[in-house]
Coordinates of C-alpha atoms and ligand atoms in Angstrom, one line a residue:
X151 CA -13.6 -16.0 -20.1
X152 CA -17.2 -17.1 -20.3
X153 CA -19.5 -17.6 -17.4
X154 CA -19.6 -21.4 -18.1
X155 CA -15.8 -21.6 -17.7
X156 CA -16.1 -19.9 -14.3
X157 CA -19.0 -22.1 -13.4
X158 CA -17.1 -25.3 -14.3
X159 CA -14.1 -24.2 -12.3
X160 CA -16.3 -23.5 -9.2
X161 CA -18.1 -26.8 -9.6
X162 CA -14.9 -28.7 -9.7
X163 CA -13.0 -26.7 -7.0
X164 CA -15.8 -25.7 -4.7
X165 CA -18.7 -28.2 -4.9
X166 CA -19.8 -26.7 -1.5
X167 CA -20.9 -23.4 -3.2
X168 CA -24.5 -23.0 -4.3
X169 CA -23.8 -22.4 -8.0
X170 CA -27.2 -20.9 -8.7
X171 CA -26.2 -18.0 -6.4
X172 CA -23.2 -17.4 -8.6
X173 CA -25.4 -17.5 -11.7
X174 CA -27.7 -15.0 -10.1
X175 CA -24.8 -12.6 -9.5
X176 CA -23.6 -13.1 -13.0
X177 CA -27.0 -12.3 -14.6
X178 CA -27.3 -9.2 -12.4
X179 CA -23.8 -7.9 -13.4
X180 CA -24.3 -8.7 -17.1
X181 CA -27.5 -6.7 -17.1
X182 CA -26.0 -3.8 -15.2
X183 CA -22.9 -3.6 -17.3
X184 CA -24.8 -4.1 -20.6
X185 CA -23.2 -2.2 -23.4
X186 CA -20.1 -1.2 -21.5
X187 CA -16.7 -2.2 -22.8
X188 CA -13.2 -2.5 -21.3
X189 CA -10.3 -0.7 -22.9
X190 CA -9.5 -4.1 -24.4
X191 CA -12.8 -4.0 -26.3
X192 CA -14.2 -6.9 -24.4
X193 CA -17.6 -6.8 -22.7
X194 CA -17.2 -5.3 -19.3
X195 CA -18.6 -8.2 -17.5
X196 CA -15.6 -10.2 -18.6
X197 CA -13.6 -8.3 -15.9
X198 CA -15.6 -9.2 -12.8
X199 CA -15.7 -12.9 -14.0
X200 CA -11.9 -12.9 -14.2
X201 CA -11.7 -11.3 -10.7
X202 CA -13.9 -14.1 -9.3
X203 CA -11.6 -16.7 -11.0
X204 CA -8.5 -15.1 -9.5
X205 CA -10.1 -15.2 -6.1
X206 CA -10.9 -18.9 -6.4
X207 CA -7.3 -19.7 -5.6
X208 CA -7.9 -18.3 -2.1
X209 CA -10.8 -20.5 -1.2
X210 CA -13.4 -17.7 -0.9
X211 CA -16.8 -18.0 0.6
X212 CA -20.0 -17.4 -1.4
X213 CA -20.5 -13.8 -0.4
X214 CA -16.9 -12.9 -1.5
X215 CA -17.5 -14.5 -4.9
X216 CA -20.8 -12.8 -5.4
X217 CA -19.3 -9.4 -4.3
X218 CA -16.4 -9.9 -6.7
X219 CA -18.8 -10.4 -9.6
X220 CA -20.8 -7.3 -8.5
X221 CA -17.9 -5.1 -7.4
X222 CA -17.9 -2.5 -10.2
X223 CA -21.6 -2.0 -10.4
X224 CA -22.1 1.0 -8.0
X225 CA -19.3 3.0 -9.5
X226 CA -19.8 2.3 -13.1
X227 CA -23.5 1.8 -13.7
X228 CA -26.9 3.2 -12.8
X229 CA -27.6 0.3 -10.4
X230 CA -27.1 1.3 -6.8
X231 CA -25.7 -0.3 -3.8
X232 CA -29.2 -0.3 -2.4
X233 CA -30.4 -2.5 -5.4
X234 CA -27.5 -4.9 -4.7
X235 CA -28.5 -5.1 -1.0
X236 CA -32.1 -5.8 -1.9
X237 CA -31.1 -8.6 -4.3
X238 CA -28.1 -10.1 -2.4
X239 CA -28.4 -9.0 1.2
X240 CA -26.5 -6.8 3.5
X241 CA -23.3 -8.9 3.7
X242 CA -22.6 -8.8 0.0
X243 CA -23.6 -5.1 -0.2
X244 CA -21.1 -4.2 2.6
X245 CA -18.3 -6.0 0.7
X246 CA -19.1 -4.2 -2.6
X247 CA -19.3 -0.9 -0.8
X248 CA -15.9 -1.6 0.8
X249 CA -14.3 -2.4 -2.5
X250 CA -15.6 0.9 -4.0
X251 CA -14.2 2.8 -1.0
X252 CA -10.7 1.5 -1.7
X253 CA -10.7 3.5 -4.9
X254 CA -9.7 6.4 -2.7
X255 CA -6.3 4.9 -2.5
X256 CA -4.5 6.7 -5.3
X257 CA -0.9 7.5 -5.0
X258 CA 0.4 10.7 -6.6
X259 CA 3.6 11.2 -8.6
X260 CA 5.1 13.1 -5.7
X261 CA 4.4 10.5 -3.1
X262 CA 7.7 8.9 -2.1
X263 CA 8.4 5.2 -1.6
X264 CA 8.8 5.3 2.1
X265 CA 6.6 7.5 4.3
X266 CA 3.8 8.2 1.8
X267 CA 3.5 4.7 0.4
X268 CA 3.4 3.3 3.9
X269 CA 0.5 5.7 4.8
X270 CA -1.4 4.6 1.7
X271 CA -0.9 1.0 2.6
X272 CA -2.3 1.7 6.0
X273 CA -5.2 3.6 4.7
X274 CA -5.9 0.7 2.4
X275 CA -6.0 -1.7 5.4
X276 CA -7.9 0.8 7.6
X277 CA -10.6 1.4 5.0
X278 CA -11.2 -2.3 4.5
X279 CA -13.1 -3.3 7.6
X280 CA -13.2 -6.9 6.4
X281 CA -10.3 -8.9 5.1
X282 CA -12.5 -10.1 2.2
X283 CA -12.7 -6.6 0.8
X284 CA -8.9 -6.5 0.6
X285 CA -8.8 -9.8 -1.2
X286 CA -11.4 -8.7 -3.8
X287 CA -9.6 -5.5 -4.4
X288 CA -6.2 -7.3 -4.8
X289 CA -7.8 -9.7 -7.3
X290 CA -9.3 -6.7 -9.1
X291 CA -5.9 -5.1 -9.4
X292 CA -4.3 -8.3 -10.7
X293 CA -6.8 -8.5 -13.5
X294 CA -6.4 -4.7 -14.2
X295 CA -2.6 -5.2 -14.3
X296 CA -2.9 -8.3 -16.6
X297 CA -4.8 -6.0 -19.0
X298 CA -2.8 -2.8 -18.5
X299 CA -1.5 -2.9 -22.1
X300 CA -4.9 -1.7 -23.2
X301 CA -5.0 1.3 -20.9
X302 CA -3.8 4.6 -22.4
X303 CA 0.0 4.8 -22.1
X304 CA 0.1 7.9 -19.9
X305 CA -1.8 6.1 -17.2
X306 CA 0.2 3.0 -17.1
X307 CA 3.1 4.1 -15.1
X308 CA 1.1 5.5 -12.2
X309 CA -1.0 2.4 -12.0
X310 CA 2.1 0.1 -12.1
X311 CA 3.8 2.2 -9.4
X312 CA 0.8 2.1 -7.2
X313 CA 0.6 -1.6 -7.7
X314 CA 4.1 -2.0 -6.5
X315 CA 4.0 0.5 -3.7
X316 CA 0.6 -0.3 -2.3
X317 CA -1.0 -3.5 -3.6
X318 CA 1.9 -5.9 -3.7
X319 CA 3.0 -4.6 -0.4
X320 CA -0.4 -5.2 1.1
X321 CA -0.5 -8.7 -0.4
X322 CA 2.9 -9.3 1.2
X323 CA 1.8 -8.0 4.6
X324 CA -1.2 -10.4 4.5
X325 CA 1.1 -13.2 3.5
X326 CA -0.6 -13.8 0.1
X327 CA 2.5 -14.8 -1.8
X328 CA 0.7 -15.9 -5.0
X329 CA -0.8 -12.4 -5.3
X330 CA 2.3 -10.6 -4.3
X331 CA 4.5 -12.3 -6.8
X332 CA 2.1 -11.8 -9.7
X333 CA 1.5 -8.1 -8.9
X334 CA 5.2 -7.5 -8.6
X335 CA 6.2 -9.1 -11.8
X336 CA 3.4 -7.3 -13.7
X337 CA 4.5 -4.0 -12.2
X338 CA 8.2 -4.8 -12.9
X339 CA 7.3 -5.2 -16.6
X340 CA 5.9 -1.7 -16.9
X341 CA 8.2 0.1 -14.5
X342 CA 11.6 -1.3 -15.5
X343 CA 11.0 -2.6 -19.1
X344 CA 14.8 -2.8 -19.9
X345 CA 15.7 -4.7 -16.8
X346 CA 12.7 -6.9 -17.1
X347 CA 13.5 -8.0 -20.6
X348 CA 17.2 -8.4 -19.9
X349 CA 16.6 -10.6 -16.8
X350 CA 13.8 -12.7 -18.4
X351 CA 16.2 -13.3 -21.4
X352 CA 18.9 -14.5 -19.1
X353 CA 16.5 -16.6 -17.2
X354 CA 15.0 -18.3 -20.2
X355 CA 18.4 -20.0 -20.8
X356 CA 18.8 -20.8 -17.2
X357 CA 15.3 -22.2 -16.8
X358 CA 16.0 -25.0 -19.2
X359 CA 19.1 -26.0 -17.2
X360 CA 17.4 -25.5 -13.9
X361 CA 14.4 -27.6 -14.9
X362 CA 16.6 -30.6 -15.4
X363 CA 18.4 -29.8 -12.2
X364 CA 15.2 -29.4 -10.2
X365 CA 13.9 -32.7 -11.5
X366 CA 17.1 -34.4 -10.5
X367 CA 17.2 -32.8 -7.1
X368 CA 13.6 -33.5 -6.2
X369 CA 14.1 -37.2 -7.2
X370 CA 17.1 -37.4 -5.0
X371 CA 15.3 -35.9 -2.0
X372 CA 12.3 -38.2 -2.6
X373 CA 14.6 -41.2 -2.6
X374 CA 16.2 -40.1 0.6
X375 CA 12.8 -39.6 2.3
X376 CA 11.5 -42.9 1.1
X377 CA 14.7 -44.8 2.2
X378 CA 14.3 -43.4 5.7
X379 CA 10.5 -44.1 5.8
X380 CA 9.5 -40.4 6.1
X381 CA 5.9 -39.7 4.9
X382 CA 5.7 -36.6 2.8
X383 CA 2.9 -34.7 0.9
X384 CA 5.1 -33.4 -1.9
X385 CA 8.6 -32.6 -3.0
X386 CA 8.6 -29.9 -5.7
X387 CA 11.0 -27.4 -7.4
X388 CA 10.1 -23.8 -7.2
X389 CA 11.5 -20.8 -9.1
X390 CA 11.8 -17.4 -7.6
X391 CA 9.7 -14.8 -9.3
X392 CA 11.4 -12.3 -11.5
X393 CA 11.0 -9.2 -9.4
X394 CA 12.3 -10.9 -6.4
X395 CA 15.4 -12.0 -8.2
X396 CA 15.8 -8.4 -9.5
X397 CA 15.5 -7.0 -6.0
X398 CA 18.0 -9.4 -4.6
X399 CA 20.5 -8.6 -7.3
X400 CA 20.1 -4.9 -6.7
X401 CA 20.6 -5.5 -3.0
X402 CA 23.7 -7.6 -3.5
X403 CA 24.9 -5.4 -6.4
X404 CA 25.1 -8.6 -8.3
X405 CA 25.8 -8.6 -12.1
X406 CA 24.4 -12.1 -12.6
X407 CA 21.6 -13.9 -10.9
X408 CA 23.7 -17.0 -10.7
X409 CA 25.3 -15.7 -7.5
X410 CA 21.9 -15.9 -5.9
X411 CA 21.6 -19.3 -4.3
X412 CA 17.8 -19.5 -4.1
X413 CA 16.8 -18.6 -7.7
X414 CA 15.4 -22.1 -7.6
X415 CA 14.8 -24.2 -4.5
X416 CA 13.5 -27.6 -3.6
X417 CA 10.5 -27.6 -1.4
X418 CA 9.6 -30.5 0.9
X419 CA 6.0 -30.4 2.1
X420 CA 5.4 -32.7 5.1
X421 CA 2.0 -33.6 6.7
X422 CA 0.8 -31.6 9.7
X423 CA 1.1 -33.6 12.9
X424 CA -1.7 -33.7 15.4
X425 CA 0.8 -33.3 18.2
X426 CA 1.1 -30.2 20.5
X427 CA 4.0 -27.9 21.2
X428 CA 7.5 -28.8 20.0
X429 CA 6.4 -32.3 19.0
X430 CA 4.4 -30.7 16.2
X431 CA 7.6 -29.8 14.3
X432 CA 9.9 -32.6 15.3
X433 CA 9.5 -34.3 11.9
X434 CA 10.7 -31.1 10.1
X435 CA 13.9 -30.9 12.1
X436 CA 14.4 -34.6 11.7
X437 CA 14.2 -34.2 7.9
X438 CA 16.7 -31.3 8.2
X439 CA 19.2 -33.5 10.0
X440 CA 18.8 -36.2 7.4
X441 CA 19.5 -33.7 4.6
X442 CA 22.5 -32.4 6.5
X443 CA 23.8 -36.0 6.9
X444 CA 23.5 -36.7 3.2
X445 CA 24.6 -33.3 1.8
X446 CA 27.1 -30.7 2.8
X447 CA 25.2 -27.7 4.3
X448 CA 26.6 -24.2 3.6
X449 CA 27.4 -22.4 6.8
X450 CA 25.2 -19.5 7.8
X451 CA 22.5 -20.4 5.4
X452 CA 20.1 -22.1 7.8
X453 CA 17.0 -20.0 8.4
X454 CA 14.6 -21.1 11.0
X455 CA 11.3 -19.4 10.3
X456 CA 9.5 -22.0 12.4
X457 CA 11.1 -20.9 15.7
X458 CA 10.9 -17.3 14.5
X459 CA 8.1 -16.8 11.9
X460 CA 8.2 -13.8 9.6
X461 CA 5.9 -11.0 10.5
X462 CA 3.3 -12.0 8.0
X463 CA 3.1 -15.5 9.6
X464 CA 5.4 -17.3 7.1
X465 CA 6.9 -20.4 8.6
X466 CA 9.5 -22.8 7.0
X467 CA 12.9 -24.1 7.6
X468 CA 15.4 -23.1 4.9
X469 CA 18.9 -24.6 4.3
X470 CA 21.3 -24.5 1.5
X471 CA 23.3 -27.7 0.6
X472 CA 25.9 -28.8 -1.9
X473 CA 25.6 -31.7 -4.2
X474 CA 21.8 -32.3 -4.4
X475 CA 21.8 -31.3 -8.0
X476 CA 24.3 -34.1 -8.9
X477 CA 26.5 -33.7 -11.9
X478 CA 23.9 -31.5 -13.6
X479 CA 24.2 -28.7 -11.2
X480 CA 27.1 -28.3 -8.8
X481 CA 26.0 -25.0 -7.3
X482 CA 24.5 -24.7 -3.8
X483 CA 20.8 -25.5 -3.7
X484 CA 18.3 -24.1 -1.3
X485 CA 15.9 -26.6 0.4
X486 CA 12.8 -25.5 2.2
X487 CA 11.0 -27.8 4.6
X488 CA 7.5 -27.1 5.9
X489 CA 4.2 -28.7 6.7
X490 CA 1.1 -28.5 4.5
X491 CA -0.5 -26.0 6.8
X492 CA 2.6 -23.8 6.6
X493 CA 2.6 -24.2 2.9
X494 CA -0.9 -22.9 2.5
X495 CA -0.1 -20.1 4.9
X496 CA 2.9 -19.2 2.7
X497 CA 0.9 -19.2 -0.5
X498 CA -2.4 -17.6 0.5
X499 CA -1.6 -16.0 3.9
X500 CA -4.6 -14.7 5.8
X501 CA -6.9 -16.5 3.4
X502 CA -5.5 -19.9 4.6
X503 CA -7.0 -19.6 8.1
X504 CA -9.6 -17.0 7.9
X505 CA -12.8 -17.5 9.5
X506 CA -14.7 -15.6 6.9
X507 CA -16.3 -13.3 9.4
X508 CA -13.0 -12.2 10.7
X509 CA -12.6 -8.5 10.4
X510 CA -9.2 -7.1 9.7
X511 CA -9.2 -5.5 13.2
X512 CA -9.0 -9.0 14.7
X513 CA -6.4 -10.1 12.1
X514 CA -2.7 -10.4 12.9
X515 CA -1.9 -7.9 10.3
X516 CA -3.3 -4.6 11.3
X517 CA -3.2 -3.9 15.0
X518 CA -1.2 -0.7 14.2
X519 CA -4.2 0.9 12.4
X520 CA -6.3 0.9 15.6
X521 CA -5.4 4.3 16.8
X522 CA -5.2 6.2 13.5
X523 CA -7.4 7.7 11.0
X524 CA -6.2 8.5 7.5
X525 CA -7.8 11.5 5.7
X526 CA -7.1 13.2 2.5
X527 CA -6.4 16.8 1.6
X528 CA -8.3 18.3 -1.4
X529 CA -5.2 17.5 -3.5
X530 CA -5.5 13.9 -2.3
X531 CA -2.4 14.0 -0.1
X532 CA -2.7 11.6 2.8
X533 CA -2.6 12.8 6.4
X534 CA -2.4 10.5 9.4
X535 CA -4.2 11.6 12.6
X536 CA -5.1 10.0 15.9
X537 CA -8.5 8.5 16.2
X538 CA -11.1 11.1 17.3
X539 CA -9.2 13.9 15.5
X540 CA -11.3 16.9 14.4
X541 CA -10.9 19.4 11.5
X542 CA -9.0 21.6 13.9
X543 CA -6.3 18.9 14.3
X544 CA -6.2 18.4 10.6
X545 CA -5.8 22.2 9.9
X546 CA -3.0 22.5 12.5
X547 CA -1.2 19.4 11.2
X548 CA -1.2 20.9 7.6
X549 CA 0.2 24.1 8.9
X550 CA 0.0 26.3 11.9
X551 CA -1.1 29.2 9.8
X552 CA -3.9 27.1 8.2
X553 CA -5.2 26.4 11.7
X554 CA -4.9 30.0 12.9
X555 CA -6.8 31.3 9.9
X556 CA -9.4 28.6 9.8
X557 CA -13.1 29.7 9.7
X558 CA -14.7 26.4 8.8
X559 CA -14.2 23.0 7.3
X560 CA -15.8 20.8 4.7
X561 CA -15.7 17.0 4.7
X562 CA -16.4 15.3 1.4
X563 CA -17.7 18.6 0.1
X564 CA -20.1 19.2 3.0
X565 CA -19.6 21.8 5.7
X566 CA -19.1 20.2 9.1
X567 CA -18.9 21.6 12.7
X568 CA -15.4 21.9 14.0
X569 CA -16.1 19.2 16.6
X570 CA -16.7 16.7 13.8
X571 CA -14.8 13.4 14.3
X572 CA -12.9 12.6 11.1
X573 CA -13.0 9.1 9.6
X574 CA -10.6 7.3 7.4
X575 CA -10.9 8.0 3.7
X576 CA -12.7 11.4 4.1
X577 CA -11.5 14.3 2.1
X578 CA -11.1 17.3 4.4
X579 CA -10.9 20.9 3.2
X580 CA -10.1 23.7 5.5
X581 CA -11.7 27.1 4.8
X582 CA -9.4 29.9 5.7
X583 CA -9.6 33.7 5.7
X584 CA -6.8 36.1 6.0
X585 CA -8.6 37.7 9.0
X586 CA -9.6 34.4 10.5
X587 CA -8.3 33.6 14.0
X588 CA -8.5 30.7 16.4
X589 CA -11.0 30.7 19.3
X590 CA -9.9 29.7 22.8
X591 CA -12.5 27.0 23.1
X592 CA -10.9 25.1 20.2
X593 CA -8.3 24.0 22.7
X594 CA -11.0 21.8 24.3
X595 CA -12.0 20.3 21.0
X596 CA -8.6 19.5 19.6
X597 CA -7.5 16.0 20.0
X598 CA -3.8 16.3 19.3
X599 CA -1.5 18.0 21.8
X600 CA 0.3 19.7 18.9
X601 CA -2.9 21.5 17.9
X602 CA -3.6 22.4 21.5
X603 CA -0.1 23.8 21.9
X604 CA -0.4 25.9 18.8
X605 CA -3.7 27.3 19.9
X606 CA -2.3 28.1 23.3
X607 CA 0.8 29.7 21.8
X608 CA -1.3 31.9 19.6
X609 CA -3.1 33.3 22.6
X610 CA 0.1 33.7 24.6
X611 CA 1.5 35.5 21.5
X612 CA 4.3 33.0 21.4
X613 CA 5.9 31.6 18.3
X614 CA 5.8 27.8 18.2
X615 CA 8.6 25.8 19.7
X616 CA 11.4 25.3 17.1
X617 CA 11.1 21.5 17.6
X618 CA 7.5 21.6 16.4
X619 CA 8.6 23.2 13.2
X620 CA 11.6 20.9 12.8
X621 CA 9.2 18.1 12.6
X622 CA 8.1 19.4 9.3
X623 CA 11.4 20.1 7.7
X624 CA 10.1 20.0 4.2
X625 CA 7.4 22.5 5.1
X626 CA 9.3 25.7 4.8
X627 CA 7.7 28.1 2.4
X628 CA 4.1 28.4 1.5
X629 CA 3.2 28.0 -2.1
X630 CA -0.2 28.3 -3.7
X631 CA -0.9 25.2 -5.7
X632 CA -4.4 26.0 -6.6
X633 CA -3.2 27.0 -10.0
X634 CA -0.6 25.2 -12.1
X635 CA 2.8 24.4 -10.8
X636 CA 4.7 27.6 -10.2
X637 CA 8.4 28.3 -10.2
X638 CA 8.0 31.2 -7.9
X639 CA 6.6 31.2 -4.5
X640 CA 3.6 33.3 -3.7
X641 CA 1.9 34.3 -0.5
X642 CA -0.8 32.3 1.2
X643 CA -4.1 33.1 -0.4
X644 CA -7.5 32.6 1.0
X645 CA -8.9 29.1 0.7
X646 CA -5.9 27.9 -1.2
X647 CA -4.5 24.4 -0.6
X648 CA -1.0 24.7 0.6
X649 CA 2.2 23.2 -0.4
X650 CA 5.5 24.2 1.1
X651 CA 8.8 24.6 -0.7
X652 CA 12.2 25.9 0.2
X653 CA 13.1 29.1 -1.6
X654 CA 14.3 31.5 1.0
X655 CA 17.2 31.4 3.4
X656 CA 16.8 33.2 6.7
X657 CA 19.9 33.7 8.7
X658 CA 20.1 31.6 11.8
X659 CA 16.7 30.0 11.4
X660 CA 16.9 28.1 8.1
X661 CA 14.0 25.7 8.9
X662 CA 11.3 28.1 10.1
X663 CA 8.2 28.2 7.9
X664 CA 8.2 31.2 5.7
X665 CA 5.6 33.0 3.7
X666 CA 5.7 36.0 1.4
X667 CA 3.9 39.1 2.4
X668 CA 0.9 40.1 0.3
X669 CA 1.6 43.8 0.9
X670 CA 4.8 44.1 -1.2
X671 CA 4.8 40.8 -3.0
X672 CA 8.5 40.2 -2.8
X673 CA 10.1 38.5 -5.9
X674 CA 13.8 37.5 -6.5
X675 CA 16.1 39.2 -6.8
X676 CA 14.8 42.2 -4.8
X677 CA 16.4 42.5 -1.3
X678 CA 14.2 41.1 1.5
X679 CA 13.9 40.9 5.2
X680 CA 12.0 38.4 7.4
X681 CA 9.6 39.4 10.1
X682 CA 8.7 37.0 13.0
X683 CA 4.9 37.0 13.1
X684 CA 2.9 36.7 16.3
X685 CA 1.8 33.2 15.2
X686 CA 4.8 31.1 14.6
X687 CA 6.4 31.9 11.3
X688 CA 8.3 34.3 9.2
X689 CA 6.8 36.7 6.7
X690 CA 9.1 38.0 4.0
X691 CA 8.9 41.7 3.0
X692 CA 10.8 43.7 0.5
X693 CA 13.4 45.9 2.3
X694 CA 11.7 48.8 0.6
X695 CA 8.2 47.8 1.9
X696 CA 6.3 50.7 3.5
X697 CA 4.7 48.4 6.1
X698 CA 8.0 47.9 7.8
X699 CA 7.8 51.3 9.5
X700 CA 4.8 50.0 11.5
X701 CA 6.3 46.8 12.6
X702 CA 8.2 45.9 15.8
X703 CA 11.8 46.5 15.1
X704 CA 13.0 43.7 17.4
X705 CA 11.3 41.0 15.3
X706 CA 13.3 41.5 12.1
X707 CA 15.8 38.8 10.8
X708 CA 17.9 39.2 7.8
X709 CA 16.9 37.0 4.8
X710 CA 17.9 36.3 1.2
X711 CA 16.8 34.3 -1.8
X712 CA 18.2 30.9 -2.5
X713 CA 20.4 30.7 -5.6
Ligands
MN1029 MN1 -12.8 -3.7 -11.1

C-alpha cells in the first residue's frame, strides 16, 4: 500500500480529517523507519500505513490515525516518544506510548485457555487507559496476522494462539465484530490447518448455492416490506465467518455445517426512530410480525437481543423461518432485524458511539478492572492483585515461603521499597534469602488479608489454614525453574523464581505445599519423610537424614514419591 492509496481513502471516507496532518505523520514515520524491512521484505512503513487503513473502518479521529502511523517508532527506532510528543503533541504521544505498553501482553505456552487467558485479556484492557489504544493495537494485530506467513514458522503458533485467546476475545468484548471475525479466521487458519481447509472446501460449494438463495430471500423480504409500505435502509445476506461455524459445529458435535441454521442469514436494517422508550423499537417488532405472518417461524428460535442485549451491547431481533428461500432453498433461514444504529454497534462496537475522549474506565466494557492490578513475574506469568497491593502482597500470593523469605523487591529491574504500590504491567521480582524472615510491621503494609494472615501466622508459629493452601491446589511442590526444565524437583534456592509441581504424596495431607530439604537433597526412590515447618508447609527429608534427630518428633508425617 502506498501513502497515496491511504490518502485517497481518507479523503473519500473522512473529508473532515486534515489530510496534511496525516501526511506529516507519514513523512515522520518513513524517516524513522528508513532502511527497516518487515519479514515480508517490504519497507517497514508499509505496516503502519496498513494499520491506519484497517482503523479507517472504525471512524477514527485524527489523533488515532496519527498514532497508528507512528505506533512502532519508539520500540523499533532511535526516535523517542519525546520526539513524537514535540512533533505531534501530548495526546498522540500518550496513544503511542499506550500501544507500546500493550506489548507486555504475551501469553506463554503453559497459559491455559480459561483462567490465564482471561487475566491476559483483563491486563490488556487495564493497560489501555484509552479505548483508542486498544483499537490501534487490534488493528496492528490484524495486519500482523495477515502477514504471519512471513514470520518464522516456530513463532507462528504462539502468535496465532495469543490472537485467538486475547485479541479476538477483546474485540468481541468491545463488540467490534468486524475485527473479531477477521482475527478469528486468521488464527483458525494457523491453529487448525486441517479443519480450516476441510471446512472452507465444504463451504466453497455451499457458497455458490447460498448466494443464489440469499439473493432470492432478500428480494422476497424487500418485496414484502415494500408491499406493506415499511421504510428500510437495507436488506442484505450475511455469511457467518468460518471460525464461528467451526465453533458451532464443535459445540453441537455436528458432522456437517448444514445442520446449523444460521450459516447464512438475511439481515433487515431499519431506520432509527426519533421516538423514546418502547416506541423506538415498535417498527422492528412490527416487521417481525409481518414476517411471521408470511412465513412459518420455527419454534424456540426467536431471540430478542433488543429487550435483553448481549453483554457487549449487541442488539437485534433474530428469528428463523421456513420458505423464504423459495424452491432454491427449503431449509430454515435466519432473519435478523435491527436499526441502523444497532447495526453499527454490532459491526464496530464501542467505536460506534465513542466520544473519542472516553477512557475505557468510563466504557461499558471494563468496570471489572477497577479494583485490580495485573503484574508479571520475572517469567512473565500474570498475577492479579487488588489495587494498592505491595511487593509483600505479591510475594505472599506467589507462595507463603517466598513471602517469609523475602528481603527486598525489584520492579522493572529497580529496587523498590516494600511499601511500593504496584501498577498494572509491572514486572515484579522478589529477592529472597534462605535466612530471610518477615517483619511484624509488614502486616500494616500488606493490602491483602491473605498476606496479613500469613504474616500473623508466622509470628504465632502457626501453619497456614488448610483452606488457604487449597486455593492453590496446583501449587504443591517447589521447583527451581531458573535453569532449563527439570524432571526432578529440587529445593527452593535463593532468588530463584518458583514453579510448583506435584511429585510427592504425603499421607493425609495431599495438597499441602511441599519442598525438598537442602540438607539431604532427597531424590526418588530413596525413602523420605515430611516435616511440618514452622511457616506453613512440608519439608521432605531422606529418612536417613542426620538433621532429623534435631527436629520436633511430633511434626513428622509419612511421605512417599509419586509413581
Ligand atoms: Mn506494529
